Coordinates of C-alpha atoms and ligand atoms in Angstrom, one line a residue:
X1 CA 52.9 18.4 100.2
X2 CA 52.0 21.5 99.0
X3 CA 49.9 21.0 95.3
X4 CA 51.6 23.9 93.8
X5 CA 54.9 22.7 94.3
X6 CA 57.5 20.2 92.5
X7 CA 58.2 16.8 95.0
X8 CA 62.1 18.6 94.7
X9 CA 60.7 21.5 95.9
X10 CA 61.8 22.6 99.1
X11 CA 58.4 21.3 101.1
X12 CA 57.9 22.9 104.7
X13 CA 56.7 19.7 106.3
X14 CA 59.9 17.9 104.9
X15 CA 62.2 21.2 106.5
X16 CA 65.0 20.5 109.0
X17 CA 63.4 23.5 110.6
X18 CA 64.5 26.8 113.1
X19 CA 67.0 26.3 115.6
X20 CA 64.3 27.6 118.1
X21 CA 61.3 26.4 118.5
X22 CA 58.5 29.0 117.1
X23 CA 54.7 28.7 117.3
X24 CA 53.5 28.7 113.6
X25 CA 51.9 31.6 112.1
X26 CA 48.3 31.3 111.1
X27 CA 48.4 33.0 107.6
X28 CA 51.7 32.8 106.5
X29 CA 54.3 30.1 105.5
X30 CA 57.7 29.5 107.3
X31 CA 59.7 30.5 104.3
X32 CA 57.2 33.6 103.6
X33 CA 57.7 34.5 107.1
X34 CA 61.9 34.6 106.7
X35 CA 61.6 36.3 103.6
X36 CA 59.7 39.0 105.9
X37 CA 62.0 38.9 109.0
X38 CA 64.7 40.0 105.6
X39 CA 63.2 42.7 104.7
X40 CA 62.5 44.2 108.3
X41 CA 65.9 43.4 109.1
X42 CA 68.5 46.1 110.0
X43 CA 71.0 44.6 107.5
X44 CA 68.9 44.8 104.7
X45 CA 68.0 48.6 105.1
X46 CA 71.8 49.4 104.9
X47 CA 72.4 47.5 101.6
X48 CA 70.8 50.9 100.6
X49 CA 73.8 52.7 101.3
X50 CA 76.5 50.1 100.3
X51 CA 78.5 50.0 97.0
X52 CA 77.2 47.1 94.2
X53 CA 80.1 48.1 91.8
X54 CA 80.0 52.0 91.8
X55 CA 80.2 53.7 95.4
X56 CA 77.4 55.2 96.5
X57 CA 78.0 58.8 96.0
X58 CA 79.4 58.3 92.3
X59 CA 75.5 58.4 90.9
X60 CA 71.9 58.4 91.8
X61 CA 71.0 55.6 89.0
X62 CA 74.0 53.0 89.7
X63 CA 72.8 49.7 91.5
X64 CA 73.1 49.8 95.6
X65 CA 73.3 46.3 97.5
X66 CA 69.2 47.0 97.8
X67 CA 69.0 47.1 94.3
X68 CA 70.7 44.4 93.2
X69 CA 69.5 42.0 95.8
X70 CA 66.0 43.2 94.7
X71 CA 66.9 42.3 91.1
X72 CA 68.4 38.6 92.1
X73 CA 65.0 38.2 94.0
X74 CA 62.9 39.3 90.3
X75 CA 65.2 36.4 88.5
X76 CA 65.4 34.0 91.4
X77 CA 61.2 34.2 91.8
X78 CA 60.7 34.0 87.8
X79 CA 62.8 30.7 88.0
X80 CA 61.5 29.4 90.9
X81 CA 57.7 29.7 89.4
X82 CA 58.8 28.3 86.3
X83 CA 60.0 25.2 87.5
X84 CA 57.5 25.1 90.4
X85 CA 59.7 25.4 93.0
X86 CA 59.4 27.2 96.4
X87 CA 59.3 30.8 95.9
X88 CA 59.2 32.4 99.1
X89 CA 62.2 30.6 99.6
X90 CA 64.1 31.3 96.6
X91 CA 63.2 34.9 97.1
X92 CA 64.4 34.9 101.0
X93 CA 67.7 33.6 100.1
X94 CA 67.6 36.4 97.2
X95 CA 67.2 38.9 100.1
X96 CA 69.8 37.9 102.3
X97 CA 72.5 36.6 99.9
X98 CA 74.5 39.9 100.5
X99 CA 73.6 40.6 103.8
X100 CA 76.9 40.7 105.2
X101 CA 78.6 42.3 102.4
X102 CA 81.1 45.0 103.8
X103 CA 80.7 48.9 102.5
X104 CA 82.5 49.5 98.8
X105 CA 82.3 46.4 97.6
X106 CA 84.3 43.7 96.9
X107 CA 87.0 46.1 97.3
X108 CA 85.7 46.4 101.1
X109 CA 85.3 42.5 101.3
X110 CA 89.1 41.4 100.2
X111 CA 90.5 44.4 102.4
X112 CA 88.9 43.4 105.6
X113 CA 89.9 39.9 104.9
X114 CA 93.5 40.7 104.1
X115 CA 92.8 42.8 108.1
X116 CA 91.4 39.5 109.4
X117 CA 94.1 37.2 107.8
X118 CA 96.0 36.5 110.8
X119 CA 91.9 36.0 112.7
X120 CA 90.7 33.6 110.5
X121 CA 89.8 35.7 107.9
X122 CA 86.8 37.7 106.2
X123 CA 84.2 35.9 103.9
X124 CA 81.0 38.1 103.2
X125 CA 79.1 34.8 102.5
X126 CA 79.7 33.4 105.9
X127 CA 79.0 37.0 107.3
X128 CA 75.4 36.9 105.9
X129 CA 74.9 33.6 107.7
X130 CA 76.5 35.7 110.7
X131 CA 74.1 38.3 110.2
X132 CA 70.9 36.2 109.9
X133 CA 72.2 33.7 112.9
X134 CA 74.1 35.9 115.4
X135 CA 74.2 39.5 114.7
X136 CA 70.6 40.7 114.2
X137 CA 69.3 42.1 117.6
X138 CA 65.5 41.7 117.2
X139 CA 63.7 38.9 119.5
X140 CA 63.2 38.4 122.6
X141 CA 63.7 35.2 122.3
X142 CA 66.5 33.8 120.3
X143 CA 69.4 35.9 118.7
X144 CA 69.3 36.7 114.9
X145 CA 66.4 36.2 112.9
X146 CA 66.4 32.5 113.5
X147 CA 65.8 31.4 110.0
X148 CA 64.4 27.9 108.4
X149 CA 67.4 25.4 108.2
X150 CA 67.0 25.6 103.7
X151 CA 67.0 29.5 103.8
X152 CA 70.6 29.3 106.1
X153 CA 71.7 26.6 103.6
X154 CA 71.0 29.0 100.7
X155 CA 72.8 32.0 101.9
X156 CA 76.2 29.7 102.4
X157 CA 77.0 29.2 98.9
X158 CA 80.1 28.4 99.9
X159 CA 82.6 27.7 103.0
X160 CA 86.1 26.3 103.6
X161 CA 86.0 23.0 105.6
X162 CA 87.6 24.5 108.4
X163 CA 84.4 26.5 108.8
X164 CA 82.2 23.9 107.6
X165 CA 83.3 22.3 110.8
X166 CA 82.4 25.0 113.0
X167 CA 79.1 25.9 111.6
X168 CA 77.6 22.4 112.8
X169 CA 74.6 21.5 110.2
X170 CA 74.6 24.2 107.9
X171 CA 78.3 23.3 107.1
X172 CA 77.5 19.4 106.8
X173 CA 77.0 19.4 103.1
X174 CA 80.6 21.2 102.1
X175 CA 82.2 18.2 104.1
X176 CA 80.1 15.3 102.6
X177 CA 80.3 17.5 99.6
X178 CA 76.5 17.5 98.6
X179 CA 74.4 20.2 96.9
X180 CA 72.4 22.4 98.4
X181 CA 68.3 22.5 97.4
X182 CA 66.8 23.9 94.1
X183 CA 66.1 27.0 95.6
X184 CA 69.8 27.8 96.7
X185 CA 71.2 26.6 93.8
X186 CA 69.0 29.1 91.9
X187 CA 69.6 32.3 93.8
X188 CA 73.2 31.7 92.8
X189 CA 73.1 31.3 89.9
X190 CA 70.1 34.6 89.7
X191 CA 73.2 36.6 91.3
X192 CA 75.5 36.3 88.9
X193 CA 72.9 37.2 85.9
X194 CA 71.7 39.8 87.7
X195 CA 75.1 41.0 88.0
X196 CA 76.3 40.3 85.0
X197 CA 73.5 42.6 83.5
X198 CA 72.7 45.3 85.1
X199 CA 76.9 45.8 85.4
X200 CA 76.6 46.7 82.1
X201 CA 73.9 48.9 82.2
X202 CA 76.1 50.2 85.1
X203 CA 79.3 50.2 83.5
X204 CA 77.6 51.8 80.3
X205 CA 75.8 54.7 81.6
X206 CA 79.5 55.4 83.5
X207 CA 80.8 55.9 80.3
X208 CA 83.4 53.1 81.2
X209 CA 82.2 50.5 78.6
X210 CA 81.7 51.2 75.1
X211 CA 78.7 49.8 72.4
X212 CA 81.3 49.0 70.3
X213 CA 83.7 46.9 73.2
X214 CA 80.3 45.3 74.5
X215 CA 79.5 44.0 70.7
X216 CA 82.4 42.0 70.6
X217 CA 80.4 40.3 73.5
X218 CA 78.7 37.1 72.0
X219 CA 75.7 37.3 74.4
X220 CA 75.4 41.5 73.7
X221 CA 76.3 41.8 70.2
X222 CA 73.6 38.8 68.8
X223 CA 71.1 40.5 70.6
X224 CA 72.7 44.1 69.5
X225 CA 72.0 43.0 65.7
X226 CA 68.7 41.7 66.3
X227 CA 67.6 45.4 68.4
X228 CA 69.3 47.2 65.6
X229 CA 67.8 45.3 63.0
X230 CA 64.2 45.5 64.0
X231 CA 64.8 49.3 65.3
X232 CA 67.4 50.9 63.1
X233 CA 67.3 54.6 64.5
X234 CA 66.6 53.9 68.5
X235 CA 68.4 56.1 70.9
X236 CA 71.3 54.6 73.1
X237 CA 69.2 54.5 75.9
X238 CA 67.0 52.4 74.3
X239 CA 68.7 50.4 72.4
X240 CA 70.9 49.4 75.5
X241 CA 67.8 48.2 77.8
X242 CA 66.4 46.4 74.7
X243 CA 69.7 44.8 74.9
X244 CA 69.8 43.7 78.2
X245 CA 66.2 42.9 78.5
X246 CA 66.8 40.2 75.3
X247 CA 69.9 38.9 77.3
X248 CA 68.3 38.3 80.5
X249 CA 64.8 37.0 78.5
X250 CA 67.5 34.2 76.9
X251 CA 69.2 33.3 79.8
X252 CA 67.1 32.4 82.3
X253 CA 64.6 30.6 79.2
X254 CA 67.9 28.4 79.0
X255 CA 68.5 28.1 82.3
X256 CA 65.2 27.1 82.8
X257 CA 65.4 24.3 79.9
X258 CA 68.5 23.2 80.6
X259 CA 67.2 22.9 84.6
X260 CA 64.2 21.0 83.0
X261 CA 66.1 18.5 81.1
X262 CA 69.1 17.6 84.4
X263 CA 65.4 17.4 86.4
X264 CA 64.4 15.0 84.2
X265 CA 67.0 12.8 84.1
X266 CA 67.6 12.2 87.8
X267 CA 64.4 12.6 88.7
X268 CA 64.6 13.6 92.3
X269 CA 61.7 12.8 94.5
X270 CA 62.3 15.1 97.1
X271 CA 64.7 17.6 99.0
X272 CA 67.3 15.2 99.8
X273 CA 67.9 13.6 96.9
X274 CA 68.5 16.7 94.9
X275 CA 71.0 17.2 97.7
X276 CA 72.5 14.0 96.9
X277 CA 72.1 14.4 93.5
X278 CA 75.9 14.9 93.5
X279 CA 76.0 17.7 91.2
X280 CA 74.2 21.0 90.1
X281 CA 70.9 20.6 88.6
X282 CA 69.9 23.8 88.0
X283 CA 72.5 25.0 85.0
X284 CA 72.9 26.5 82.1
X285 CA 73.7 25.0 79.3
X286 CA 77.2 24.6 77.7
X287 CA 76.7 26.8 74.8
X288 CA 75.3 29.8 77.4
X289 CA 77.1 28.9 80.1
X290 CA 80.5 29.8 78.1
X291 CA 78.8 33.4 76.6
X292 CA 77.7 34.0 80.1
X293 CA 81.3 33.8 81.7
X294 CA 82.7 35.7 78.4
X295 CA 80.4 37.8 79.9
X296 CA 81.3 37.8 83.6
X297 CA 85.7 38.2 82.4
X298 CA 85.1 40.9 80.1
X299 CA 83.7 43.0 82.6
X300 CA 85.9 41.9 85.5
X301 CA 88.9 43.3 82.6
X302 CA 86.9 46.2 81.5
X303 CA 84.9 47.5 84.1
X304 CA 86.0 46.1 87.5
X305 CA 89.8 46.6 86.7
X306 CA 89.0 50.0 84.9
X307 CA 91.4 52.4 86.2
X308 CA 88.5 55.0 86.9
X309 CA 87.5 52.0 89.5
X310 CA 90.7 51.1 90.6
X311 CA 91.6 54.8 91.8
X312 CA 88.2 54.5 94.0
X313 CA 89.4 51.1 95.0
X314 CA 92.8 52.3 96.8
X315 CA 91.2 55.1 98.4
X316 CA 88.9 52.8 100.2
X317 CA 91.0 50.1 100.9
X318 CA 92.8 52.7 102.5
X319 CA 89.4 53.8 104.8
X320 CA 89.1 50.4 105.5
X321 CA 92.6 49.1 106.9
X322 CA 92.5 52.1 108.6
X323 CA 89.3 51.9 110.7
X324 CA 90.4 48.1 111.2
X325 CA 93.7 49.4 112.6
X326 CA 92.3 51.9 114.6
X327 CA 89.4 50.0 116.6
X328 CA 92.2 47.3 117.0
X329 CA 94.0 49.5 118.9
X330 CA 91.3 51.2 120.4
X331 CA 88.0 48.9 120.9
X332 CA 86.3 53.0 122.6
X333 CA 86.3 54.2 119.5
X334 CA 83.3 52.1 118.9
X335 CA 79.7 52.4 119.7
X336 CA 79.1 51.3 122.9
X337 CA 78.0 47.3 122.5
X338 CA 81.1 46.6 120.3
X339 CA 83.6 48.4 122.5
X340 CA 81.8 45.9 125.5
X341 CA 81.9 42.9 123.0
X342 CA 85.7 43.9 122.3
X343 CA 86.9 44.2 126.3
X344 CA 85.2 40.8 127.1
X345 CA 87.3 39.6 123.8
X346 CA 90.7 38.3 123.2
X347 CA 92.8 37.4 119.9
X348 CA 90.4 36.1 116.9
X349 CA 87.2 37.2 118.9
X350 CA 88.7 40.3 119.2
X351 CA 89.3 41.1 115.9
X352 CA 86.1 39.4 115.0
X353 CA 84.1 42.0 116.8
X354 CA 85.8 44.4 114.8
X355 CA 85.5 42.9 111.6
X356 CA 81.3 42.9 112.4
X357 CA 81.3 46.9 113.4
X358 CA 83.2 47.2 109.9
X359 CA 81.3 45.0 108.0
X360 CA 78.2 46.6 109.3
X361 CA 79.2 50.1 108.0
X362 CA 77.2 51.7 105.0
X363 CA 79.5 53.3 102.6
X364 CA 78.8 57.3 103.6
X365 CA 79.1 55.9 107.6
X366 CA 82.6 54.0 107.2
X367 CA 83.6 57.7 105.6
X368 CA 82.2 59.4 108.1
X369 CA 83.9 57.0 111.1
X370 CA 87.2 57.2 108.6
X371 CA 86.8 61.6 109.0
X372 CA 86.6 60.9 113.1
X373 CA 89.8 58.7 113.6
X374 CA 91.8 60.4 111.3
X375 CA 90.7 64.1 113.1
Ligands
LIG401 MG1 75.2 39.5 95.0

């Protein structure tokens, strides 16, 4: 056991392992070593081109898929250190948590599963797993990046049963309905406050959310009145960083306490029995945990739902259905090794073939393929 580490830490010598066999490396960790194979993956480059909330060509300064991934993994290792658990880890699953998001967004995501509904549908969590297990094309060896058993279990957050079943042991714990490790369990929950804040940062500088609309906002206006307080004449640009830099700052200190105190009172001894642990251990508390989803509905009323967005949204729900027509009707249209995955396909496969070239696209490039079918 490594000295640095919690005994609920996710502990390499305690790790279910890769699905292949791999000689060690000399001077790194396992968990180190997926982060890296992340970061030189394919998939991650193209998160730089893929819509977080605004599409890609709306702005220079909005948040890509890189960018918010990179800020998950800045929360997910500050947690992770405080309550000394594996960070290499925690940042891995950071990395690849929206690996297989589809361009524009969730926009993208619900049309292509709406395409796949008759095919077993389209869940961008499942397709990171896909990307990191099937659909990277980098080793001689093996197929994917053939990750550590705890950084595949992280990037499932979650999965139907159906699935479950087919996934073999990564899908185990949604049937026996156990937790996941530490580590996993924090990079959610880093998502959603990275989301939650830099959306408004976002959604601010868009001119789509308002000071005084965000005030009315437990977690922003507190932390408005103590900024305005202590700096009465800042400028907006400021004053709304200063903001959002106090709301991060208190909610990950809570998280971290309230992590602390659930720690304490079950008192895991190792990996598994946090998994058995039965529920969540790394949480907010109630009081934050209610501002924090305030939070998350206001902007899914004010900012997601915004009819600025939801113009954007029908246009590409539009480029999408059509592309997933198209190819489904004519697997040529694609590059080369998905027309040859599609001919040697039939029925779900088909269409799942499909669903990867699609899902694969950057933003600008599902435009781009959009221009070429439609002539
Ligand atoms: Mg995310």
């Amino acid at each position: 056991m490594s000295a640095s580490l919690a005994p609920y830490a996710a502990q390499e010598s305690q790790s279910r392992g890769r699905r292949y066999k791999e000689e060690p490396s000399v001077y790194r960790g396992e968990y180190q070593r997926d982060r890296d194979r992340i970061i030189h993956s394919t998939a991650f480059r193209r998160l730089m081109y893929k819509t977080q909330v605004f599409v890609n060509h709306e702005g220079d300064l909005y948040r890509t898929r890189l960018t918010h991934s990179l800020e998950v993994a800045q929360i997910g290792r500050t947690i992770a250190v405080a309550l000394q658990l594996n960070e290499a880890l925690a940042e891995a699953i950071c990395l690849a948590h929206d690996l297989g998001h589809t361009p524009f967004g969730h926009a993208g995501q619900d049309t292509l599963n709406a395409c796949m509904h008759d095919y077993g549908g389209f869940e961008h969590n499942l397709q990171s797993l896909r990307v990191v297990d099937v659909l990277e094309v980098k080793y001689a060896d093996f197929p994917g990046l053939n990750l550590m058993f705890e950084t595949r279990e992280g990037i499932l957050k979650h999965c139907s049963a159906r699935n479950a079943r087919m996934l073999g042991d990564v899908g185990e714990r949604f049937l026996q309905r156990k937790q996941p490790g530490l580590e996993a369990q924090l990079a959610n929950i880093a998502d959603a406050i990275a989301y939650n804040n830099h959306d408004v940062d976002d959604g601010y500088r868009a001119g789509l959310l308002s000071l005084e609309q965000l005030r009315q906002q437990p977690l922003f206006g507190d932390r408005l009145d103590t900024v305005q307080k202590r700096y009465p004449d800042l400028d907006d640009r400021r004053l709304i960083y200063e903001v959002i830099r106090r709301m991060i700052g208190s909610v990950v200190t809570d998280l971290i306490e309230e992590t602390r105190r659930r720690i304490k009172s079950v008192a895991p001894q190792s990996i598994d029995s946090v998994r058995d642990a039965g529920v969540p251990l790394v949480a907010m508390s109630d009081a934050m945990h209610e501002q924090h989803s305030a939070l998350k509905k206001f902007l899914h009323r004010h900012l997601y739902s915004h009819e600025k967005k939801l113009a954007m949204t029908r246009e590409v729900q539009a480029i999408v259905k059509d592309l997933f027509t198209a190819y489904m009707d004519d697997a040529s249209l694609m590059p080369e090794e998905f027309t040859e995955a599609a001919r040697n396909a039939e029925g779900s496969d088909r269409a799942r073939v499909v669903a990867d070239f699609i899902a694969g696209m950057t933003d600008r490039y599902a435009i781009a393929a959009h221009e070429t079918i439609s002539g």
